[in-house]
């Protein structure tokens, strides 16, 4: 398997491409001063807030915060992975993508993953074939028809059948020891080393293949047809499948819509498939786990709106509270989370059959927004008109709101809490470190994920009858599942709030980073060592940026963002890009200002500004040191005489210090 793409090639590629050309080919740009602008392709808006800088080869949206270089734009717009985006840019430039040589261990691991993918695809074909050809297939077909599924939906979601028996898949695909080992690693066989036995994990079940964003089969979910337990069984964690980071049905939802209107998070595979049968193809399900931050981060890469669908009973309310807790840290401006509670005893599968697609879609449209659900859930057992009720609401809500990312939404939520309680912002901020509680009574603990039940892992009895092995044949066309057409979908996501035009004053460390991003040559003015040793994340980032630019002085903004994404991850790169975007915001504001009041470029010395920022950081650090020393003095004042002379002098000197020379 191919190795990593060399950083030097990515740098060369970014030097060759013109971001304006790449973007303009997909989104029509208009020249505005020295930059280009358009309505943002990543959220709905009527006034253009999407800016592309040709000089910096960098884009930024003042509305939703989308930002990055040419690689990042293709990843977000075309929904590609990093390697695929690089491949597409290289093809545009007529270049071949080189790969770094891998160690033997890396090659072996990569080859094993590739072989597991291949065997899982073969298992998928095998299960689909059994649904059409196995002698006992009618039990599965009748079940699917009773649930209202037609052949087109069964084909689109790749539904199959694992027949009864302990070694059907083992006999079909486990032709050698290597294949049996890979099937075990891929979660398809259960191995009992003490008895040296292997047998099929999935038996007598309707099979639902789980696909990644590239459409590769990475695991399976199985719904039992008999009385065996558990009712639903998932693949275990494997080298290619991590249930905490995957959503069943996301691949199919992306195939159904050019722009996903929303994602509706439901409980099970059958809910997802039943909704798709009625033309609602934006349903997804978690895989035996509660919806977590990783699930939501994945969902928000593809849409701006996520709706959680729960039963209206106590268990559903408890699940909603856990979903709320997971949603708060990822609620960036422009994102929307809603909660839909169904009538007790109903699930999406049964309800959509009773009321139809149109009424169900209307229910989704009218789902409760996160901001309303949060305050309603926290006030459920309170009297919000009483002083005690408002005091308790403040103590419960403030720590939760503190988890929201900094931005307009967070500010508005604190404003709403202030309106509900009558407290000012300063008082509320004093409560943010209170223990987080959603209700007075303890909520039920999350249900344990149902992956492998002991009853299903038991080895086959010694006298079981072996079923005949079934050979694979060419795959189905679609109509061979059943016969009937399927309905169609539609829709569009809501627009996020835009940022105000008010100038944002950056802290000195962040401003220093912004100046470095805009003027990489400034790195020669400061050594990175002091900053790299610091525990504060932003100061350490300043040191990392200084180090990078001193080692690679030719780097410009697109190279820096590309390097940051590769070394520190997408989240860190987005934070850096947001700082660079702030520079574009100031430039855009200056462009719109009256020329008579605009300072000339010569009046602004970036070197002096950069050095002033560093001095500002040192002053802040000295103040922190002084505050800490004073705090220690207060704590030890009762026993000041007990300190040694050196300790007393050091403590007093630190407390009286006003600044640290730079």
XYZ file of C-alpha atoms in Angstrom:
662
model
C 0.000 0.000 0.000
C 1.168 3.571 -0.775
C 3.026 5.513 1.921
C 2.591 9.066 3.176
C 2.620 12.041 0.801
C 5.866 14.002 1.356
C 5.406 17.462 2.882
C 7.766 18.902 0.257
C 5.383 17.799 -2.512
C 2.388 19.380 -0.750
C 4.373 22.628 -0.441
C 5.246 22.513 -4.154
C 1.621 21.806 -5.056
C 0.355 24.775 -3.039
C 2.950 26.964 -4.780
C 1.624 25.890 -8.192
C -2.134 26.136 -7.701
C -4.122 29.362 -7.696
C -6.825 29.213 -5.025
C -8.915 31.811 -6.875
C -9.018 29.553 -9.939
C -9.870 26.468 -7.839
C -12.713 28.251 -6.006
C -14.022 30.202 -9.027
C -14.424 26.943 -10.962
C -16.960 25.850 -8.305
C -18.274 29.133 -6.824
C -18.487 32.276 -8.995
C -16.203 34.912 -7.433
C -16.401 38.694 -7.755
C -13.408 41.026 -7.485
C -13.692 43.292 -4.399
C -10.583 45.428 -3.994
C -7.500 43.209 -3.796
C -9.551 40.160 -2.721
C -12.435 38.175 -4.212
C -15.812 37.510 -2.622
C -18.935 35.360 -3.033
C -21.846 33.983 -1.056
C -20.392 31.239 1.120
C -20.754 27.703 -0.304
C -20.758 26.245 3.228
C -23.861 28.005 4.618
C -26.928 29.833 3.286
C -26.632 33.611 3.025
C -27.863 36.490 0.870
C -24.989 38.927 1.440
C -21.501 37.705 0.422
C -19.238 37.082 3.419
C -16.870 34.548 1.795
C -13.486 36.141 0.964
C -10.594 34.682 -1.040
C -7.175 36.329 -0.861
C -5.093 35.735 -3.978
C -1.975 37.170 -2.330
C -2.207 34.837 0.663
C -3.834 31.903 -1.189
C -6.293 31.660 1.670
C -10.103 31.801 2.076
C -12.242 32.849 5.039
C -15.981 33.225 5.671
C -16.969 35.925 8.158
C -20.382 34.272 8.550
C -19.626 30.655 9.464
C -15.845 30.724 10.032
C -14.930 28.310 7.204
C -11.276 28.859 6.277
C -8.187 27.243 4.800
C -6.029 26.768 1.719
C -6.697 25.018 -1.614
C -6.475 21.527 -0.097
C -8.851 22.466 2.729
C -11.342 24.008 0.275
C -11.511 20.842 -1.829
C -11.858 18.678 1.297
C -14.831 20.738 2.516
C -16.504 21.501 -0.837
C -16.058 18.114 -2.532
C -16.205 16.202 0.783
C -12.899 14.488 0.126
C -10.287 13.047 2.442
C -6.880 14.734 2.596
C -5.127 12.269 0.213
C -7.985 12.489 -2.327
C -7.914 16.314 -2.253
C -4.145 16.304 -2.861
C -4.620 13.789 -5.715
C -7.255 16.030 -7.330
C -5.068 19.153 -7.082
C -2.081 17.218 -8.447
C -4.175 16.017 -11.410
C -5.235 19.651 -12.012
C -1.536 20.626 -12.165
C -0.530 17.573 -14.226
C 1.618 16.140 -11.411
C 2.072 12.588 -10.113
C 1.692 12.247 -6.328
C 4.847 10.657 -4.823
C 4.752 8.502 -1.696
C 7.285 8.079 1.096
C 8.797 4.655 1.674
C 7.237 2.725 4.572
C 8.973 0.489 7.098
C 8.333 -3.289 6.782
C 6.045 -3.157 9.860
C 4.030 -0.283 8.373
C 3.725 -2.100 5.053
C 2.544 -5.259 6.806
C -0.053 -3.362 8.838
C -1.302 -1.471 5.779
C -1.531 -4.702 3.765
C -3.542 -6.358 6.560
C -6.028 -3.474 6.591
C -6.358 -3.691 2.821
C -6.989 -7.455 3.026
C -9.617 -6.959 5.770
C -11.460 -4.437 3.569
C -11.403 -6.958 0.719
C -12.779 -9.819 2.853
C -15.508 -7.593 4.316
C -16.621 -6.699 0.767
C -16.725 -10.423 -0.049
C -18.749 -11.084 3.116
C -21.168 -8.335 2.071
C -21.653 -9.971 -1.353
C -22.113 -13.371 0.310
C -24.872 -12.132 2.655
C -26.723 -10.379 -0.169
C -26.533 -13.532 -2.271
C -28.035 -15.605 0.561
C -31.028 -13.237 0.728
C -31.774 -14.178 -2.887
C -30.731 -17.812 -3.090
C -30.583 -19.604 0.280
C -33.291 -22.304 0.773
C -34.411 -20.610 4.016
C -34.300 -17.065 2.625
C -38.105 -16.570 2.666
C -38.078 -16.139 6.442
C -35.854 -13.086 5.966
C -37.723 -11.821 2.881
C -41.103 -12.107 4.627
C -39.740 -10.222 7.643
C -38.478 -7.368 5.447
C -41.760 -7.193 3.525
C -43.738 -7.118 6.786
C -41.613 -4.113 7.766
C -42.650 -2.485 4.472
C -39.290 -2.558 2.665
C -39.094 -2.976 -1.100
C -36.280 -4.356 -3.243
C -34.889 -0.951 -4.192
C -34.279 0.116 -0.584
C -32.890 -3.339 0.283
C -30.480 -2.954 -2.636
C -29.501 0.666 -1.815
C -28.633 -0.269 1.781
C -27.087 -3.642 0.820
C -29.338 -5.661 3.156
C -28.400 -9.355 3.329
C -29.058 -12.586 5.208
C -26.821 -14.661 7.480
C -28.395 -18.157 7.400
C -28.601 -20.485 10.418
C -25.458 -22.496 11.129
C -22.087 -22.062 12.771
C -19.665 -22.018 9.846
C -21.395 -20.800 6.639
C -19.119 -17.767 6.200
C -16.120 -19.668 7.543
C -16.481 -22.371 4.846
C -17.124 -19.851 2.071
C -14.347 -17.311 2.708
C -11.996 -18.969 5.227
C -10.238 -21.094 2.630
C -6.811 -20.820 4.294
C -5.260 -19.988 7.652
C -4.442 -16.419 6.510
C -8.054 -15.788 5.445
C -9.391 -17.224 8.720
C -7.003 -14.956 10.674
C -8.142 -11.884 8.698
C -11.839 -12.768 9.104
C -11.241 -12.992 12.858
C -9.368 -9.656 12.888
C -12.218 -8.124 10.867
C -14.758 -9.281 13.471
C -16.543 -11.837 11.267
C -15.365 -14.965 13.107
C -15.099 -15.727 16.823
C -11.902 -17.531 17.832
C -11.589 -19.756 20.906
C -7.831 -20.334 21.168
C -8.094 -22.797 24.081
C -10.110 -25.154 21.854
C -8.558 -23.932 18.592
C -12.059 -23.316 17.173
C -13.450 -20.572 14.947
C -17.102 -20.020 14.069
C -19.335 -17.371 12.462
C -20.201 -14.356 14.612
C -23.440 -13.609 12.692
C -25.980 -16.441 12.420
C -29.684 -16.414 11.489
C -29.827 -12.627 11.152
C -30.832 -9.864 8.747
C -27.508 -8.211 7.870
C -26.892 -4.470 7.510
C -23.453 -3.511 6.111
C -21.840 -0.485 7.793
C -19.926 1.705 5.329
C -17.351 4.453 5.791
C -17.487 7.777 3.943
C -15.778 6.187 0.932
C -18.422 3.470 0.713
C -16.154 0.661 1.934
C -17.724 -1.999 4.153
C -16.091 -1.713 7.581
C -18.438 -3.826 9.703
C -21.957 -5.231 10.051
C -25.029 -5.017 12.205
C -27.306 -8.029 12.461
C -30.988 -8.196 13.518
C -31.938 -11.649 14.868
C -34.790 -13.541 13.163
C -35.465 -16.058 15.931
C -35.597 -15.752 19.704
C -31.827 -15.629 20.261
C -30.193 -12.801 22.167
C -29.092 -10.126 21.667
C -31.752 -8.752 19.311
C -29.156 -6.514 17.583
C -25.503 -7.479 17.243
C -22.686 -5.201 15.964
C -19.209 -5.980 14.723
C -16.613 -5.528 17.500
C -13.823 -2.917 17.331
C -11.377 -3.866 14.564
C -8.441 -2.225 12.729
C -10.979 -0.702 10.272
C -14.101 -0.224 12.454
C -14.453 2.065 15.490
C -18.117 2.334 16.457
C -17.604 5.515 18.479
C -16.599 7.355 15.278
C -19.087 5.970 12.730
C -22.733 6.671 11.869
C -24.796 4.006 10.123
C -26.474 5.416 7.009
C -24.233 8.493 6.611
C -22.685 7.200 3.384
C -26.135 6.474 1.917
C -27.451 9.882 3.046
C -24.576 11.636 1.266
C -25.336 9.680 -1.903
C -28.993 10.749 -1.772
C -28.414 14.531 -1.420
C -26.004 16.924 -3.067
C -26.404 19.144 0.010
C -27.615 17.347 3.142
C -30.525 19.370 4.612
C -29.950 17.838 8.065
C -29.138 14.555 9.795
C -31.774 12.805 11.906
C -30.142 10.616 14.572
C -32.361 7.599 15.320
C -31.860 4.463 17.386
C -31.563 1.506 14.988
C -30.790 0.309 11.460
C -34.458 -0.468 10.723
C -35.444 3.105 11.629
C -32.901 4.465 9.122
C -34.011 2.089 6.351
C -37.758 2.543 7.042
C -37.422 6.339 6.812
C -35.501 5.960 3.547
C -38.386 3.820 2.219
C -40.612 6.891 2.668
C -38.144 9.245 0.984
C -36.596 10.590 4.212
C -32.997 9.675 3.463
C -31.174 11.807 6.006
C -31.566 9.319 8.876
C -28.451 7.926 10.614
C -27.915 5.732 13.676
C -25.157 5.258 16.233
C -23.804 1.733 16.560
C -24.720 0.480 20.012
C -23.328 3.527 21.810
C -24.733 6.872 22.955
C -24.150 9.739 20.503
C -20.846 11.370 21.501
C -18.745 14.368 20.505
C -16.936 12.351 17.792
C -20.270 11.396 16.223
C -21.397 15.025 16.240
C -18.079 16.280 14.862
C -18.520 13.801 11.987
C -22.145 14.845 11.418
C -21.309 18.569 11.349
C -18.739 18.000 8.628
C -21.667 17.269 6.290
C -24.557 19.437 7.501
C -25.353 22.416 9.733
C -28.365 20.799 11.453
C -28.595 17.645 13.583
C -31.935 16.433 14.985
C -31.986 13.803 17.744
C -35.058 11.555 17.678
C -36.105 9.922 20.969
C -39.042 8.074 22.478
C -41.022 10.309 24.828
C -40.656 7.955 27.823
C -38.236 8.263 30.746
C -35.487 6.306 28.955
C -35.829 8.604 25.932
C -35.545 11.698 28.124
C -32.424 10.310 29.785
C -30.899 9.607 26.356
C -31.750 13.178 25.315
C -29.897 14.566 28.330
C -26.785 12.597 27.368
C -27.088 13.864 23.777
C -27.401 17.435 25.087
C -24.220 17.014 27.156
C -22.358 15.741 24.062
C -23.676 18.556 21.860
C -22.721 21.564 24.003
C -18.923 21.499 23.376
C -19.394 21.347 19.558
C -22.093 24.039 19.206
C -20.073 26.481 17.132
C -21.821 29.460 15.555
C -23.996 28.439 12.613
C -24.672 24.916 13.864
C -28.105 23.818 15.028
C -29.165 20.895 17.230
C -32.812 19.948 17.794
C -34.686 17.325 19.806
C -37.708 15.400 18.517
C -39.698 13.388 21.067
C -42.070 10.770 19.630
C -45.305 9.585 21.288
C -44.568 6.988 23.952
C -44.249 3.476 22.521
C -43.576 4.714 18.964
C -40.342 4.716 16.990
C -39.586 6.337 13.593
C -40.246 3.040 11.790
C -43.791 2.595 13.148
C -44.720 6.283 13.232
C -43.789 7.110 9.629
C -45.980 4.204 8.473
C -48.940 5.551 10.472
C -48.780 9.240 9.554
C -46.796 9.263 6.293
C -43.639 11.057 5.159
C -45.099 14.592 4.930
C -46.431 14.712 8.501
C -43.296 13.052 9.862
C -41.121 15.631 8.038
C -43.255 18.401 9.548
C -42.593 16.949 12.997
C -38.840 17.037 12.276
C -39.124 20.667 11.109
C -40.864 21.582 14.377
C -38.390 19.740 16.624
C -37.352 21.591 19.808
C -34.148 23.676 19.362
C -31.294 22.968 21.783
C -31.635 26.370 23.456
C -35.315 25.719 24.340
C -34.813 22.086 25.344
C -31.864 22.943 27.619
C -33.801 25.519 29.659
C -36.991 23.402 29.670
C -35.110 20.309 30.908
C -33.321 22.279 33.619
C -36.582 23.914 34.767
C -38.725 20.749 34.650
C -38.846 20.302 38.439
C -38.544 24.019 39.349
C -40.849 26.965 39.810
C -39.128 29.556 37.572
C -41.216 32.365 39.134
C -39.849 31.771 42.615
C -36.514 33.121 43.831
C -35.409 29.597 44.798
C -36.314 28.286 41.322
C -34.374 31.006 39.525
C -31.380 30.548 41.828
C -31.306 26.799 41.184
C -31.765 27.311 37.421
C -28.744 29.650 37.446
C -26.595 27.092 39.275
C -27.599 24.319 36.872
C -27.385 26.258 33.615
C -24.226 28.381 34.012
C -21.748 25.430 34.092
C -23.450 23.893 31.027
C -23.351 27.138 29.034
C -19.691 27.530 29.974
C -19.024 24.367 27.904
C -20.200 26.108 24.708
C -17.406 27.235 22.334
C -16.736 30.960 22.413
C -18.879 32.788 19.880
C -22.169 34.557 19.226
C -24.322 31.557 20.216
C -22.624 31.289 23.614
C -23.156 34.998 24.288
C -26.832 34.777 23.337
C -27.350 31.754 25.598
C -25.881 33.587 28.583
C -28.089 36.592 27.731
C -31.156 34.342 27.715
C -30.191 32.848 31.082
C -29.765 36.380 32.456
C -33.274 37.272 31.213
C -34.812 34.153 32.782
C -33.142 34.587 36.162
C -32.749 38.349 36.474
C -29.032 37.947 37.284
C -26.276 39.935 35.565
C -23.505 38.325 33.512
C -20.797 38.787 36.179
C -22.841 36.869 38.743
C -23.568 34.066 36.262
C -19.875 33.754 35.383
C -19.103 33.131 39.059
C -21.307 30.012 38.847
C -19.666 28.359 35.845
C -17.542 26.018 37.955
C -20.500 24.608 39.904
C -21.027 20.816 39.441
C -22.957 20.134 36.229
C -26.498 18.815 36.927
C -29.358 18.595 34.463
C -32.046 17.459 36.944
C -32.313 17.205 40.694
C -32.815 13.441 40.637
C -29.979 11.286 39.231
C -30.469 10.163 35.666
C -30.055 6.625 34.481
C -26.532 5.612 33.441
C -25.934 5.130 29.687
C -26.943 1.749 28.401
C -23.995 -0.525 27.789
C -23.295 -0.999 24.062
C -24.690 -4.270 22.754
C -21.963 -5.787 20.661
C -21.370 -9.372 21.709
C -23.587 -11.193 24.165
C -22.190 -14.210 25.971
C -25.112 -16.333 24.768
C -24.187 -15.576 21.148
C -20.509 -16.267 21.723
C -21.039 -19.796 22.962
C -19.231 -22.395 20.847
C -21.243 -24.794 18.655
C -22.362 -28.041 20.304
C -20.178 -31.032 19.388
C -23.040 -32.798 17.613
C -24.408 -29.928 15.505
C -25.358 -30.626 11.869
C -23.244 -28.770 9.337
C -25.308 -26.879 6.761
C -24.285 -27.072 3.101
C -21.764 -24.490 1.914
C -23.037 -21.923 -0.595
C -20.952 -20.630 -3.479
C -20.947 -16.997 -4.553
C -22.504 -15.853 -7.821
C -22.592 -12.475 -9.622
C -24.305 -9.698 -7.606
C -27.947 -8.646 -8.008
C -29.231 -5.893 -10.314
C -31.659 -4.385 -7.750
C -35.011 -5.572 -9.045
C -34.075 -9.131 -8.035
C -34.567 -8.281 -4.340
C -38.305 -7.444 -4.578
C -40.445 -5.442 -7.003
C -41.653 -1.874 -6.299
C -40.465 1.706 -6.725
C -39.228 3.927 -3.911
C -40.156 7.589 -3.076
C -37.891 10.674 -3.372
C -36.486 13.331 -0.890
C -35.584 17.133 -0.771
C -34.773 20.215 1.491
C -32.236 22.923 2.609
C -30.366 23.811 5.810
C -30.871 27.023 7.838
C -28.524 30.007 7.629
C -26.203 30.662 10.566
C -25.960 34.063 12.237
C -23.416 36.481 10.758
C -20.704 38.181 12.774
C -21.098 41.829 13.605
C -18.810 44.383 12.066
C -17.454 45.419 15.454
C -13.661 45.297 15.561
C -12.256 42.443 17.614
C -9.208 43.251 19.759
C -6.917 40.224 19.862
C -4.933 39.269 22.952
C -1.226 40.005 22.348
C -0.199 36.337 21.876
C -2.909 35.770 19.273
C -2.085 39.017 17.526
C 1.584 37.965 17.384
C 0.509 34.709 15.715
C -1.663 36.687 13.264
C 1.253 38.976 12.401
C 3.523 35.955 11.841
C 0.960 34.329 9.548
C 0.702 37.519 7.510
C 4.458 38.276 7.620
C 6.477 35.035 8.073
C 9.778 36.956 7.894
C 9.049 38.306 11.404
C 10.110 34.912 12.805
C 13.716 36.116 12.550
C 12.942 38.655 15.327
C 12.285 36.076 18.091
C 13.721 32.778 19.282
C 11.119 30.000 19.808
C 12.735 28.299 22.851
C 11.032 30.330 25.608
C 7.578 29.887 24.063
C 7.972 26.157 23.345
C 8.597 25.479 27.051
C 5.381 27.222 28.096
C 2.327 25.244 29.285
C -0.196 27.752 27.891
C -1.482 26.241 24.550
C -1.557 29.561 22.675
C 1.976 30.490 23.731
C 3.221 27.021 22.796
C 1.547 27.435 19.379
C 3.443 30.732 18.999
C 6.686 28.869 19.715
C 5.811 26.077 17.258
C 5.043 28.658 14.573
C 8.301 30.539 15.216
C 10.261 27.273 15.038
C 8.568 26.230 11.788
C 9.174 29.585 10.074
C 12.814 29.763 11.186
C 13.375 26.251 9.791
C 11.382 26.922 6.603
C 11.621 30.676 5.925
C 10.079 30.259 2.443
C 6.713 29.177 3.912
C 3.688 31.367 3.236
C 0.187 31.122 4.734
C -1.140 28.184 2.629
C 2.012 26.144 3.388
C 1.671 26.895 7.121
C -1.996 25.836 7.237
C -1.214 22.670 5.265
C 1.698 21.799 7.572
C -0.409 22.503 10.691
C -3.207 20.208 9.479
C -0.755 17.389 8.779
C 1.239 17.682 12.035
C -1.251 18.942 14.638
C -4.610 17.880 13.149
C -7.610 19.535 11.508
C -8.926 21.239 14.668
C -5.617 23.006 15.400
C -5.333 24.019 11.724
C -8.851 25.514 11.829
C -7.946 27.556 14.914
C -4.841 28.893 13.182
C -6.847 29.631 10.039
C -9.410 31.545 12.120
C -6.621 33.829 13.409
C -5.444 34.380 9.830
C -9.047 35.031 8.851
C -9.220 37.787 11.462
C -6.458 39.541 9.538
C -8.639 39.345 6.414
C -11.553 40.766 8.413
C -9.504 43.807 9.456
C -8.323 44.220 5.847
C -11.917 44.033 4.588
C -13.004 46.636 7.151
C -10.158 48.943 6.153
C -11.090 48.556 2.479
C -14.633 49.705 3.209
C -13.531 52.693 5.348
C -13.324 56.271 4.103
C -9.927 56.838 2.509
C -9.518 60.093 4.430
C -9.489 58.280 7.766
C -7.475 55.229 6.616
C -3.883 55.150 7.885
C -1.288 54.796 5.167
C 0.447 51.439 4.983
C 3.784 53.111 5.711
C 2.437 54.269 9.090
C 2.138 50.666 10.291
C 5.437 48.966 11.123
C 4.738 45.220 11.449
C 8.122 44.577 13.099
C 7.420 47.120 15.859
C 3.863 45.767 16.244
C 5.178 42.208 16.562
C 7.750 43.197 19.211
C 5.061 45.151 21.097
C 2.869 42.052 21.142
C 5.679 39.963 22.632
C 6.295 42.636 25.276
C 2.566 42.596 26.022
C 2.668 38.828 26.572
C 5.640 39.186 28.924
C 3.753 41.866 30.870
C 0.764 39.503 31.190
C 3.012 36.691 32.388
C 4.659 38.999 34.934
C 1.234 40.079 36.223
C 0.197 36.428 36.577
C 3.405 35.705 38.469
C 2.827 38.700 40.731
C -0.798 37.667 41.404
C 0.278 34.132 42.273
C 3.020 35.414 44.594
C 0.564 37.740 46.366
C -1.823 34.843 46.767
C 0.964 32.781 48.314
C 1.822 35.700 50.622
C -1.778 35.866 51.844
C -1.839 32.108 52.434
C 1.481 32.102 54.283
C 1.138 35.425 56.110
C -0.007 33.604 59.240
C 3.265 31.689 59.246
C 5.519 34.250 57.516
C 8.034 34.079 60.363
C 8.360 30.360 59.811
C 9.802 30.869 56.284
C 13.521 31.029 55.687
C 15.084 34.376 54.838
C 15.675 33.316 51.216
C 12.021 32.203 50.880
C 10.721 35.482 52.315
C 12.927 37.579 50.011
C 11.978 35.573 46.908
C 8.275 35.794 47.751
C 8.298 39.535 48.407
C 10.436 40.217 45.308
C 7.982 38.296 43.104
C 4.999 40.075 44.657
C 6.538 43.540 44.095
C 7.797 42.862 40.566
C 6.012 44.908 37.896
C 7.407 43.442 34.713
C 9.892 41.041 33.280
C 12.496 42.508 30.913
C 12.476 41.168 27.388
